[in-house]
Amino acid sequence: MLPSLDAHNQKGFERVNRPHPEIDFETMVEGLIAFRKAYRGQIWLEVFIVDGMNATETDAIQFRHWIERLNPQKVHINTAVRPTAETYAGQVSPQEMTRFCRALGEKAEIIAPFRDSEKHEGRADVQDNLLNLLARRPCTLDDISSGLSVHKNEILKYIDPLIKNRRIDIVKRGSLVYYQSKTKSAQ
């Protein structure tokens, strides 16, 4: 089950979701909570954040209150990738997404695909951090994603060229796949 929670109060609910006038935030979120209590399957909650509307660390703390009550297995953080209906609202930067995600806690992960220009601004940093991490010890994809606070799909974009350029190796141990640097750091 993949419900969305895009606001943490009535004002934000009206600005981001533009609901029918008879649907209020409290009723909607209490309905999600009641559903959660009855539903025994996995719930992965999406939190859609928009710059200028609901994307500050203060917003994240207020979202956390509702997320704790909903108790999902995962929280996926997403942002606008297409132009928004309002000029004052836009895509949240990767750096702000990371801050927001950290404020939500350990269940949260960023799933937003960023435009190429934004990806390339931090590309060298991510690649350097990835290589430094792998020089210290072999890591699984989950280890790398967690250690760098970067979504697994984004990490794979760095790993494949590094394997092709023979800068990292794949090592299989049991059912796990590890990546390791060909150059070990000084220990």
GROMACS .gro file of C-alpha atoms in nm:
model
  187
    1MET     CA    1   0.000   0.000   0.000
    2LEU     CA    2   0.147   0.336  -0.104
    3PRO     CA    3  -0.049   0.628   0.046
    4SER     CA    4   0.071   0.988   0.028
    5LEU     CA    5   0.099   1.248   0.301
    6ASP     CA    6   0.186   1.582   0.142
    7ALA     CA    7   0.098   1.815   0.428
    8HIS     CA    8   0.108   1.824   0.805
    9ASN     CA    9  -0.179   2.069   0.863
   10GLN     CA   10  -0.496   2.208   0.700
   11LYS     CA   11  -0.326   2.509   0.539
   12GLY     CA   12  -0.057   2.293   0.377
   13PHE     CA   13  -0.317   2.035   0.270
   14GLU     CA   14  -0.512   2.306   0.088
   15ARG     CA   15  -0.201   2.454  -0.077
   16VAL     CA   16  -0.038   2.128  -0.191
   17ASN     CA   17  -0.331   1.893  -0.254
   18ARG     CA   18  -0.617   2.134  -0.332
   19PRO     CA   19  -0.880   1.894  -0.193
   20HIS     CA   20  -1.256   1.915  -0.235
   21PRO     CA   21  -1.388   2.177   0.014
   22GLU     CA   22  -1.564   1.907   0.219
   23ILE     CA   23  -1.242   1.711   0.279
   24ASP     CA   24  -1.033   1.843   0.567
   25PHE     CA   25  -0.683   1.745   0.673
   26GLU     CA   26  -0.774   1.594   1.011
   27THR     CA   27  -1.040   1.368   0.858
   28MET     CA   28  -0.804   1.255   0.583
   29VAL     CA   29  -0.510   1.179   0.812
   30GLU     CA   30  -0.724   1.014   1.080
   31GLY     CA   31  -0.868   0.795   0.802
   32LEU     CA   32  -0.514   0.691   0.707
   33ILE     CA   33  -0.438   0.613   1.072
   34ALA     CA   34  -0.757   0.405   1.107
   35PHE     CA   35  -0.671   0.220   0.787
   36ARG     CA   36  -0.322   0.153   0.921
   37LYS     CA   37  -0.460  -0.004   1.237
   38ALA     CA   38  -0.677  -0.243   1.034
   39TYR     CA   39  -0.433  -0.317   0.750
   40ARG     CA   40  -0.167  -0.580   0.827
   41GLY     CA   41   0.036  -0.547   0.507
   42GLN     CA   42   0.331  -0.321   0.436
   43ILE     CA   43   0.274   0.052   0.402
   44TRP     CA   44   0.528   0.268   0.225
   45LEU     CA   45   0.429   0.628   0.279
   46GLU     CA   46   0.521   0.890   0.020
   47VAL     CA   47   0.584   1.243   0.144
   48PHE     CA   48   0.581   1.486  -0.148
   49ILE     CA   49   0.762   1.808  -0.065
   50VAL     CA   50   0.765   2.130  -0.265
   51ASP     CA   51   1.006   2.419  -0.220
   52GLY     CA   52   0.818   2.718  -0.084
   53MET     CA   53   0.535   2.509   0.061
   54ASN     CA   54   0.628   2.221   0.292
   55ALA     CA   55   1.000   2.146   0.266
   56THR     CA   56   1.174   2.301   0.567
   57GLU     CA   57   1.325   2.109   0.858
   58THR     CA   58   1.046   2.253   1.073
   59ASP     CA   59   0.795   2.101   0.830
   60ALA     CA   60   0.979   1.768   0.855
   61ILE     CA   61   0.946   1.769   1.233
   62GLN     CA   62   0.572   1.835   1.202
   63PHE     CA   63   0.538   1.559   0.940
   64ARG     CA   64   0.721   1.324   1.178
   65HIS     CA   65   0.435   1.350   1.431
   66TRP     CA   66   0.189   1.208   1.177
   67ILE     CA   67   0.437   0.956   1.037
   68GLU     CA   68   0.494   0.812   1.385
   69ARG     CA   69   0.118   0.767   1.425
   70LEU     CA   70   0.090   0.603   1.081
   71ASN     CA   71   0.390   0.377   1.151
   72PRO     CA   72   0.477   0.285   0.791
   73GLN     CA   73   0.757   0.041   0.710
   74LYS     CA   74   0.918   0.300   0.481
   75VAL     CA   75   0.886   0.671   0.409
   76HIS     CA   76   0.969   0.780   0.054
   77ILE     CA   77   1.057   1.147   0.010
   78ASN     CA   78   0.976   1.291  -0.332
   79THR     CA   79   0.964   1.635  -0.491
   80ALA     CA   80   0.837   1.803  -0.807
   81VAL     CA   81   1.026   1.700  -1.119
   82ARG     CA   82   0.792   1.879  -1.361
   83PRO     CA   83   0.694   2.247  -1.347
   84THR     CA   84   0.444   2.313  -1.069
   85ALA     CA   85   0.108   2.490  -1.103
   86GLU     CA   86   0.231   2.776  -0.883
   87THR     CA   87   0.538   2.985  -0.969
   88TYR     CA   88   0.631   3.019  -0.600
   89ALA     CA   89   0.656   2.641  -0.560
   90GLY     CA   90   0.926   2.424  -0.712
   91GLN     CA   91   1.164   2.133  -0.687
   92VAL     CA   92   1.353   2.092  -0.362
   93SER     CA   93   1.733   2.079  -0.402
   94PRO     CA   94   1.915   1.752  -0.333
   95GLN     CA   95   2.082   1.913  -0.030
   96GLU     CA   96   1.749   2.026   0.117
   97MET     CA   97   1.599   1.683   0.045
   98THR     CA   98   1.881   1.524   0.243
   99ARG     CA   99   1.825   1.757   0.541
  100PHE     CA  100   1.451   1.691   0.529
  101CYS     CA  101   1.505   1.316   0.506
  102ARG     CA  102   1.741   1.312   0.804
  103ALA     CA  103   1.490   1.508   1.012
  104LEU     CA  104   1.227   1.240   0.942
  105GLY     CA  105   1.438   0.957   1.080
  106GLU     CA  106   1.569   0.617   0.980
  107LYS     CA  107   1.266   0.495   0.783
  108ALA     CA  108   1.294   0.783   0.537
  109GLU     CA  109   1.470   0.766   0.200
  110ILE     CA  110   1.482   1.000  -0.098
  111ILE     CA  111   1.328   0.866  -0.418
  112ALA     CA  112   1.316   1.187  -0.623
  113PRO     CA  113   1.490   1.170  -0.960
  114PHE     CA  114   1.673   1.498  -1.008
  115ARG     CA  115   1.723   1.673  -1.340
  116ASP     CA  116   2.061   1.617  -1.505
  117SER     CA  117   2.196   1.967  -1.429
  118GLU     CA  118   2.132   1.917  -1.059
  119LYS     CA  119   2.275   1.566  -1.061
  120HIS     CA  120   2.598   1.674  -1.218
  121GLU     CA  121   2.657   1.957  -0.969
  122GLY     CA  122   2.715   1.702  -0.691
  123ARG     CA  123   2.829   1.412  -0.909
  124ALA     CA  124   3.201   1.445  -0.831
  125ASP     CA  125   3.129   1.463  -0.458
  126VAL     CA  126   2.912   1.150  -0.462
  127GLN     CA  127   3.166   0.960  -0.671
  128ASP     CA  128   3.453   1.069  -0.444
  129ASN     CA  129   3.256   0.977  -0.132
  130LEU     CA  130   3.166   0.641  -0.286
  131LEU     CA  131   3.528   0.563  -0.372
  132ASN     CA  132   3.647   0.672  -0.026
  133LEU     CA  133   3.386   0.450   0.140
  134LEU     CA  134   3.480   0.149  -0.073
  135ALA     CA  135   3.852   0.208  -0.011
  136ARG     CA  136   3.784   0.159   0.362
  137ARG     CA  137   3.579  -0.160   0.329
  138PRO     CA  138   3.365  -0.360   0.087
  139CYS     CA  139   2.998  -0.257   0.096
  140THR     CA  140   2.665  -0.382  -0.034
  141LEU     CA  141   2.440  -0.148  -0.230
  142ASP     CA  142   2.232  -0.100   0.086
  143ASP     CA  143   2.547  -0.015   0.286
  144ILE     CA  144   2.650   0.246   0.029
  145SER     CA  145   2.303   0.398   0.005
  146SER     CA  146   2.275   0.423   0.382
  147GLY     CA  147   2.631   0.547   0.433
  148LEU     CA  148   2.606   0.821   0.171
  149SER     CA  149   2.235   0.904   0.217
  150VAL     CA  150   2.181   0.859  -0.156
  151HIS     CA  151   1.904   0.644  -0.309
  152LYS     CA  152   2.014   0.303  -0.439
  153ASN     CA  153   1.904   0.382  -0.794
  154GLU     CA  154   2.128   0.688  -0.795
  155ILE     CA  155   2.423   0.489  -0.653
  156LEU     CA  156   2.393   0.239  -0.938
  157LYS     CA  157   2.452   0.522  -1.186
  158TYR     CA  158   2.796   0.570  -1.029
  159ILE     CA  159   2.881   0.204  -0.974
  160ASP     CA  160   2.837   0.084  -1.333
  161PRO     CA  161   3.091   0.327  -1.488
  162LEU     CA  162   3.335   0.264  -1.202
  163ILE     CA  163   3.319  -0.110  -1.270
  164LYS     CA  164   3.367  -0.054  -1.644
  165ASN     CA  165   3.664   0.176  -1.574
  166ARG     CA  166   3.808  -0.091  -1.342
  167ARG     CA  167   3.808   0.135  -1.037
  168ILE     CA  168   3.590  -0.098  -0.830
  169ASP     CA  169   3.525  -0.473  -0.825
  170ILE     CA  170   3.222  -0.687  -0.749
  171VAL     CA  171   3.273  -0.953  -0.481
  172LYS     CA  172   3.006  -1.213  -0.402
  173ARG     CA  173   2.988  -1.358  -0.052
  174GLY     CA  174   2.705  -1.604  -0.013
  175SER     CA  175   2.393  -1.439  -0.148
  176LEU     CA  176   2.530  -1.086  -0.100
  177VAL     CA  177   2.699  -0.870  -0.361
  178TYR     CA  178   2.971  -0.637  -0.232
  179TYR     CA  179   3.157  -0.359  -0.408
  180GLN     CA  180   3.516  -0.281  -0.322
  181SER     CA  181   3.776  -0.036  -0.441
  182LYS     CA  182   4.072  -0.163  -0.638
  183THR     CA  183   4.281   0.091  -0.443
  184LYS     CA  184   4.291   0.037  -0.067
  185SER     CA  185   4.319   0.341   0.159
  186ALA     CA  186   4.607   0.376   0.402
  187GLN     CA  187   4.501   0.212   0.726
   0.00000   0.00000   0.00000
